[in-house]
PDB file of C-alpha atoms in Angstrom:
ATOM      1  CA  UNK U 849     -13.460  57.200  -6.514  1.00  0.00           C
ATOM      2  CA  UNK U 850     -10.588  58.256  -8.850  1.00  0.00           C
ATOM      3  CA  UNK U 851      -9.628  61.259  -6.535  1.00  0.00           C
ATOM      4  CA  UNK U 852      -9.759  58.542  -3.518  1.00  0.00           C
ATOM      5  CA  UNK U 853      -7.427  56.447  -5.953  1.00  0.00           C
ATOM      6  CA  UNK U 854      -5.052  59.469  -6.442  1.00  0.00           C
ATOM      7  CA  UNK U 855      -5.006  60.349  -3.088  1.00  0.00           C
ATOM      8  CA  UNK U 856      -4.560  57.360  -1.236  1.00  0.00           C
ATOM      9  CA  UNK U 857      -3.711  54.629  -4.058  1.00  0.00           C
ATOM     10  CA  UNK U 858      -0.118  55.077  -2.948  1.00  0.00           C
ATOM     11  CA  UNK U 859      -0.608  54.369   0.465  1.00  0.00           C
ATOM     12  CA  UNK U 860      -2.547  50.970   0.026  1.00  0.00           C
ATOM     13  CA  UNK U 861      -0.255  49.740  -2.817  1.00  0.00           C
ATOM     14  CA  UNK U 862       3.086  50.263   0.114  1.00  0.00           C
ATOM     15  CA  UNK U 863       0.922  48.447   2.556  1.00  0.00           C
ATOM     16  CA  UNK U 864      -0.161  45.473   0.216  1.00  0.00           C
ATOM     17  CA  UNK U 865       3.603  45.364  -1.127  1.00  0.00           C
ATOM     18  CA  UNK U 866       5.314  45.450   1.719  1.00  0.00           C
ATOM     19  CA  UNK U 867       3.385  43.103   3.627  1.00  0.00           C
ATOM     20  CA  UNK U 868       3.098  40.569   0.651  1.00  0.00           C
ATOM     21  CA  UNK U 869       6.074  41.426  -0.980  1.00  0.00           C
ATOM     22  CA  UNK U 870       5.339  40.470  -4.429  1.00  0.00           C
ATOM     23  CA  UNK U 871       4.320  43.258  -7.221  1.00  0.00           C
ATOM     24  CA  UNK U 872       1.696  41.589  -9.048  1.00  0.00           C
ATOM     25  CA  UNK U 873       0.137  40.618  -5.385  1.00  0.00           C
ATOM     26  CA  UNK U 874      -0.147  44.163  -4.172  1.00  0.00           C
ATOM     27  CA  UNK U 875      -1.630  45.381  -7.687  1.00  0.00           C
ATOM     28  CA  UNK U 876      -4.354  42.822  -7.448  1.00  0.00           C
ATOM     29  CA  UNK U 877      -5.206  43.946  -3.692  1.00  0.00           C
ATOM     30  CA  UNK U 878      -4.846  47.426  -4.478  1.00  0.00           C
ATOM     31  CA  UNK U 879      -7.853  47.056  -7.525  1.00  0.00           C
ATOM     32  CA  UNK U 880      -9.666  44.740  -4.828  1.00  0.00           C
ATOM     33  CA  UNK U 881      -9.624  47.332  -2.076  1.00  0.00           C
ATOM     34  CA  UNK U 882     -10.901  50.200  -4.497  1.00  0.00           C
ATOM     35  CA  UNK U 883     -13.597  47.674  -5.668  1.00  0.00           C
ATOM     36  CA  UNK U 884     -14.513  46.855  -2.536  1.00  0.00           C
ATOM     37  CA  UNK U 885     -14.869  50.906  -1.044  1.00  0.00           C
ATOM     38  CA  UNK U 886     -16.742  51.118  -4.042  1.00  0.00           C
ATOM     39  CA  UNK U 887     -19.779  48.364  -3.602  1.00  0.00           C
ATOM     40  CA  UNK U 888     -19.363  49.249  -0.018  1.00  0.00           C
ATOM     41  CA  UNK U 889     -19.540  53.222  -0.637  1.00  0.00           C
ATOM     42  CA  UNK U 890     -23.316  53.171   1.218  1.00  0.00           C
ATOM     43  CA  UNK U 891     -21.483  51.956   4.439  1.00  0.00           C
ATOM     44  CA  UNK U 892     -18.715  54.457   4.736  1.00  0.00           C
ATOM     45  CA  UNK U 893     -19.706  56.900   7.729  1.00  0.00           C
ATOM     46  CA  UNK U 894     -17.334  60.130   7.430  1.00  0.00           C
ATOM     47  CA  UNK U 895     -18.607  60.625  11.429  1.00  0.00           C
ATOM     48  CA  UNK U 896     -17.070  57.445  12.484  1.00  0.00           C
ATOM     49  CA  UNK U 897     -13.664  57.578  10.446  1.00  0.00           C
ATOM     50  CA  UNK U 898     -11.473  59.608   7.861  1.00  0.00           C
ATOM     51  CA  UNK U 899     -11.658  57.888   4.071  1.00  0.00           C
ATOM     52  CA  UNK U 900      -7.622  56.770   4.826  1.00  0.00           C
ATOM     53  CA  UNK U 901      -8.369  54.719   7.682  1.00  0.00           C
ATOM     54  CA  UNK U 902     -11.387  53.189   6.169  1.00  0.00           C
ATOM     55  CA  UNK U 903      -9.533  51.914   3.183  1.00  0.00           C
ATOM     56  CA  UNK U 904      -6.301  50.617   5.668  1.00  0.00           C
ATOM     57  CA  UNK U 905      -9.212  48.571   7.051  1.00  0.00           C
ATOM     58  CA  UNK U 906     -10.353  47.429   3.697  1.00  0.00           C
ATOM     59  CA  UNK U 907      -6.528  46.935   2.614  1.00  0.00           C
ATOM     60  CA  UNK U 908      -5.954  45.010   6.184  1.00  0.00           C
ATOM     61  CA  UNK U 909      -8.665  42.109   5.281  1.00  0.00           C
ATOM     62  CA  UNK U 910      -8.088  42.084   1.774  1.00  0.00           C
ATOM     63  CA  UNK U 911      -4.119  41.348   2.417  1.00  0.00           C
ATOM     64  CA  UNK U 912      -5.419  39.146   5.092  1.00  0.00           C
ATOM     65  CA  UNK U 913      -7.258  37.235   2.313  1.00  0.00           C
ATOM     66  CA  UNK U 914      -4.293  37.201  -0.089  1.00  0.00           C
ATOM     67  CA  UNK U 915      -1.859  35.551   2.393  1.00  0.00           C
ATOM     68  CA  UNK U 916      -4.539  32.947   2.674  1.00  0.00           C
ATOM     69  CA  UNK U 917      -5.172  32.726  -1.028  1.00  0.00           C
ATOM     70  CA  UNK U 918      -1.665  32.170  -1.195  1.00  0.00           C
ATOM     71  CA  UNK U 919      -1.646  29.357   1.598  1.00  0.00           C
ATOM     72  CA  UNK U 920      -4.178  27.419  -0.084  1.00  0.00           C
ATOM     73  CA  UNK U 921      -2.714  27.698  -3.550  1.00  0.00           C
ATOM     74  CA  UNK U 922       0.341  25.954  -1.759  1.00  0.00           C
ATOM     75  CA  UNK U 923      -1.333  23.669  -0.273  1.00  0.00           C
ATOM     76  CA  UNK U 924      -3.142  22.629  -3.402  1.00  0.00           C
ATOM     77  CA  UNK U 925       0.604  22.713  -5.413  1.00  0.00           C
ATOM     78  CA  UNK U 926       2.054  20.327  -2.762  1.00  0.00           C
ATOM     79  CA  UNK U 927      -0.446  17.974  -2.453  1.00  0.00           C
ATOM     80  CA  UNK U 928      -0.743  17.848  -5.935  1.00  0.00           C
ATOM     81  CA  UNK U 929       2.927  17.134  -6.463  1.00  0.00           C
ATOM     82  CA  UNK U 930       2.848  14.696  -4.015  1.00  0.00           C
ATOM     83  CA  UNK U 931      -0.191  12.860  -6.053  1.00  0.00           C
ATOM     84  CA  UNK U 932       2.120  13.047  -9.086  1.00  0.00           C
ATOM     85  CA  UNK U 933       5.482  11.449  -7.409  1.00  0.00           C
ATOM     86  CA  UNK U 934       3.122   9.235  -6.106  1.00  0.00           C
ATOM     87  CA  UNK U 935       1.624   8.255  -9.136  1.00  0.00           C
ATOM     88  CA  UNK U 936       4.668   8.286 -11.040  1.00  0.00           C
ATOM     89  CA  UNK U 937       6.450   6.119  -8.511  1.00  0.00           C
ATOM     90  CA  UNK U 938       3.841   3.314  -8.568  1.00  0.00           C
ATOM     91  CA  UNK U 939       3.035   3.788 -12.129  1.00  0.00           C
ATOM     92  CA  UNK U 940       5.558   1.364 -13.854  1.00  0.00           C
ATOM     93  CA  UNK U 941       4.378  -1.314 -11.127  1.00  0.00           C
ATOM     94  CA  UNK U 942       0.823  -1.321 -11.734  1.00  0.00           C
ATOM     95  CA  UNK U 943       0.527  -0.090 -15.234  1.00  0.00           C
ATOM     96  CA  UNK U 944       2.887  -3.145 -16.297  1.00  0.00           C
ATOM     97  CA  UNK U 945       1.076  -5.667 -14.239  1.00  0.00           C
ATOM     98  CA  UNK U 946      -2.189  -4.355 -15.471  1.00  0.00           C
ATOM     99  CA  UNK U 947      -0.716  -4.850 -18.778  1.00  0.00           C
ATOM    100  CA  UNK U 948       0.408  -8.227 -18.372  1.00  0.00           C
ATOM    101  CA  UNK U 949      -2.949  -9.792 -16.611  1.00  0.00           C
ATOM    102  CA  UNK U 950      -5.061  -8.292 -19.604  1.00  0.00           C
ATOM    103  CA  UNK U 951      -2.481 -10.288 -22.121  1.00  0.00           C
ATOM    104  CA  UNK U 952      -2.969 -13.426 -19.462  1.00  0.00           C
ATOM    105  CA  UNK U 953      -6.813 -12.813 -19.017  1.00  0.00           C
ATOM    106  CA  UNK U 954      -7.267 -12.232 -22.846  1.00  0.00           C
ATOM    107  CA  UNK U 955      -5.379 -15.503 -24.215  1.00  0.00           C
ATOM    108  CA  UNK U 956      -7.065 -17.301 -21.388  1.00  0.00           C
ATOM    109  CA  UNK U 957     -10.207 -16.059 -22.795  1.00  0.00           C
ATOM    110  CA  UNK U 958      -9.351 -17.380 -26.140  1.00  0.00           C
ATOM    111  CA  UNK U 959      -9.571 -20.462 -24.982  1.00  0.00           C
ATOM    112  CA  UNK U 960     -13.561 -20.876 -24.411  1.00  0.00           C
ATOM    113  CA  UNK U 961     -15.409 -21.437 -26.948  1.00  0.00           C
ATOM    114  CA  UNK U 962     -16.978 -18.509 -29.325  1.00  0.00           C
ATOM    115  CA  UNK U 963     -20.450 -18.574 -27.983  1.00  0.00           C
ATOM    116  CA  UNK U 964     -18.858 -18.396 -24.327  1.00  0.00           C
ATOM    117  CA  UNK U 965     -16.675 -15.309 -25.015  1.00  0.00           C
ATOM    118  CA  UNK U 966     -19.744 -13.960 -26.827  1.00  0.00           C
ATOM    119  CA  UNK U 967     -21.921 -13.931 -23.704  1.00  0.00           C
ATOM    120  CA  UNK U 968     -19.323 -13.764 -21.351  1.00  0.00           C
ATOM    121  CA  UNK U 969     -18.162 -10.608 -23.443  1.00  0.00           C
ATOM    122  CA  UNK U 970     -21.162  -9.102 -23.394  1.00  0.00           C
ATOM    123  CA  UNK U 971     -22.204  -9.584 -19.598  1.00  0.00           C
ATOM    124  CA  UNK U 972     -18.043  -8.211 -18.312  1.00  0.00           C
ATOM    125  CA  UNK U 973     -17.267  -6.030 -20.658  1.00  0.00           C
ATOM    126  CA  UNK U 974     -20.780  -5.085 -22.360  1.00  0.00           C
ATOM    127  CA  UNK U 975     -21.903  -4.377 -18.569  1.00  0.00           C
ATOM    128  CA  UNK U 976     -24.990  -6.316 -19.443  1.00  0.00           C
ATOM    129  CA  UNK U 977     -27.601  -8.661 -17.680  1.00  0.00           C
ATOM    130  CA  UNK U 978     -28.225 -11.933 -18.189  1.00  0.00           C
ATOM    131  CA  UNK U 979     -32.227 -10.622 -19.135  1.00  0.00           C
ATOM    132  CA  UNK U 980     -30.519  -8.450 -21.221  1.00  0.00           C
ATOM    133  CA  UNK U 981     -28.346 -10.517 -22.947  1.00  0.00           C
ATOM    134  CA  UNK U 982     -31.137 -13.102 -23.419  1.00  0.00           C
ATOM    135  CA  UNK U 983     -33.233 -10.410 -24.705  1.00  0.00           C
ATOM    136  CA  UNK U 984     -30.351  -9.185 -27.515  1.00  0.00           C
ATOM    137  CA  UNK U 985     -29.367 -12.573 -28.394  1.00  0.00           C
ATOM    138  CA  UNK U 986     -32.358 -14.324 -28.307  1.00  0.00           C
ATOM    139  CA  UNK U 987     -31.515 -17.108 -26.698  1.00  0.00           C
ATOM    140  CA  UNK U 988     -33.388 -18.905 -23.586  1.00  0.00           C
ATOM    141  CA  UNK U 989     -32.467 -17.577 -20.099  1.00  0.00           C
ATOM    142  CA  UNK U 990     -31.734 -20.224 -18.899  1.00  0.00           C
ATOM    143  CA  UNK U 991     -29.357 -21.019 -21.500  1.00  0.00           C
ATOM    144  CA  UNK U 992     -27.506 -17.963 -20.809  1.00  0.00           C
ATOM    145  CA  UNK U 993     -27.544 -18.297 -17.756  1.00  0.00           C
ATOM    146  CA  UNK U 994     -25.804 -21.835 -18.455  1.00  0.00           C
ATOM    147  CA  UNK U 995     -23.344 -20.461 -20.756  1.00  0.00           C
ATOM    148  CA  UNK U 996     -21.709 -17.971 -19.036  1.00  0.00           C
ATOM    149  CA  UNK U 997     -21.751 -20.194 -15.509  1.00  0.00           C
ATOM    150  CA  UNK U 998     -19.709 -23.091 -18.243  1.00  0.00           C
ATOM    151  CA  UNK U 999     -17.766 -19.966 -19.036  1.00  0.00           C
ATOM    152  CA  UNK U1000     -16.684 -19.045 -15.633  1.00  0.00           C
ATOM    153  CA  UNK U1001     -16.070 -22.130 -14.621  1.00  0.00           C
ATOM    154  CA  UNK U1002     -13.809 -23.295 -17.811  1.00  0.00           C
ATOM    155  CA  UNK U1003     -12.104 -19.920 -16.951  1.00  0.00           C
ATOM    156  CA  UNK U1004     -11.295 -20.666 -13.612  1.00  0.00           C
ATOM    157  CA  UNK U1005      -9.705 -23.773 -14.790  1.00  0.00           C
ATOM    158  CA  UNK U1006      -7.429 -22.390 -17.500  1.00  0.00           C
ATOM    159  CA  UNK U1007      -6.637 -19.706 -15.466  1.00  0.00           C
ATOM    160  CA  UNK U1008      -4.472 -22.374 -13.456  1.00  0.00           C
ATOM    161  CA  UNK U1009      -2.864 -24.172 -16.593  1.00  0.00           C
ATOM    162  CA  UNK U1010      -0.386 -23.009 -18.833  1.00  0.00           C
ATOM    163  CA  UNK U1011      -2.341 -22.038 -22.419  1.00  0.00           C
ATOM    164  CA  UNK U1012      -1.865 -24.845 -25.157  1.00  0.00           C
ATOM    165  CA  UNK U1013       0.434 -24.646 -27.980  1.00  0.00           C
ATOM    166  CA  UNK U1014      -2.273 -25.520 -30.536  1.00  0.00           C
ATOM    167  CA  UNK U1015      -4.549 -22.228 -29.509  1.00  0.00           C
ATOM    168  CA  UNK U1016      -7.449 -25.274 -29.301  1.00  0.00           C
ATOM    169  CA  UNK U1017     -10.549 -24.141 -27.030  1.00  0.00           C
ATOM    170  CA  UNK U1018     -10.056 -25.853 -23.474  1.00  0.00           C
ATOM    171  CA  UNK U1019     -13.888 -26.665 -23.220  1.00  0.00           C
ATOM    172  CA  UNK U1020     -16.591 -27.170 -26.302  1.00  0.00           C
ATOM    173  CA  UNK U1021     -20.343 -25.891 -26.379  1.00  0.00           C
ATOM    174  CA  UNK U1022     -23.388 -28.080 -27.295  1.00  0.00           C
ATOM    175  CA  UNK U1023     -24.478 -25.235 -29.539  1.00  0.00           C
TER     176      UNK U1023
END
């Protein structure tokens, strides 16, 4: 293999250059084409073809591969950077209104009373069930069940009226 190298190492680095035109390119298909002779050594038939013409064949698919390589990897660089204008463009927009609805959502949630935001909490944001929460909390299904239905509902409403001054919960709970 290193005499093959010698000999005709030359010969596939031109080729690879030349048709890639980039150094660092036709290094990396000159190792692959010398790697690949190698593995494939069994298959070479000295009948059928001289050793140069069996390793322009090897160096023909392997810069065949590269250009491809090379169209992917641009492919994959402009659709990323496409994703990123695109994300960057929208960002402000829906990271700021994101922003602002949690502020709205959260003071309107301040507004129920603590055992509603408790269960409430737990069922949104705790991703729990209402067996679940029953079963943590102790409390009756059914008065779950009731709680966070009150909650909802006292939600909906304050989510239509301006939040009080006083920071006062909009509804009260029988517990």
């Amino acid at each position: 293999m290193a005499l093959a190298y010698q000999r005709w190492g030359a010969l596939v680095y031109t080729l690879a250059r030349r048709s890639l035109n980039d150094v660092r390119d036709a290094e990396d298909v000159t190792q692959q084409v010398f790697m690949a002779a190698w593995r494939g050594r069994a298959g070479y038939r000295q009948d059928r073809a001289p050793l140069a013409a069996w390793l322009v064949g090897i160096t023909r698919h392997a810069i065949a591969d590269a250009h491809a390589a090379r169209t992917r990897r641009a492919d994959i660089e402009n659709m990323s950077a496409a994703q990123q204008e695109e994300a960057v463009r929208h960002w402000g927009l829906d990271e700021s209104e994101a922003a602002v609805n949690r502020v709205l959502v959260l003071q309107k949630f301040e507004r129920l009373t603590p055992v509603q935001r408790r269960l409430l909490g737990m069922a949104v944001y705790g991703d729990m069930t209402q067996v679940q929460i029953s079963e943590h909390t102790g409390l009756p299904l059914s008065t779950v069940k009731s709680h966070i239905r009150r909650a909802l509902h006292s939600l909906r409403r304050v989510m239509d009226s301006p939040t009080p001054s006083d920071g006062a919960p909009a509804t009260s709970c029988p517990l």
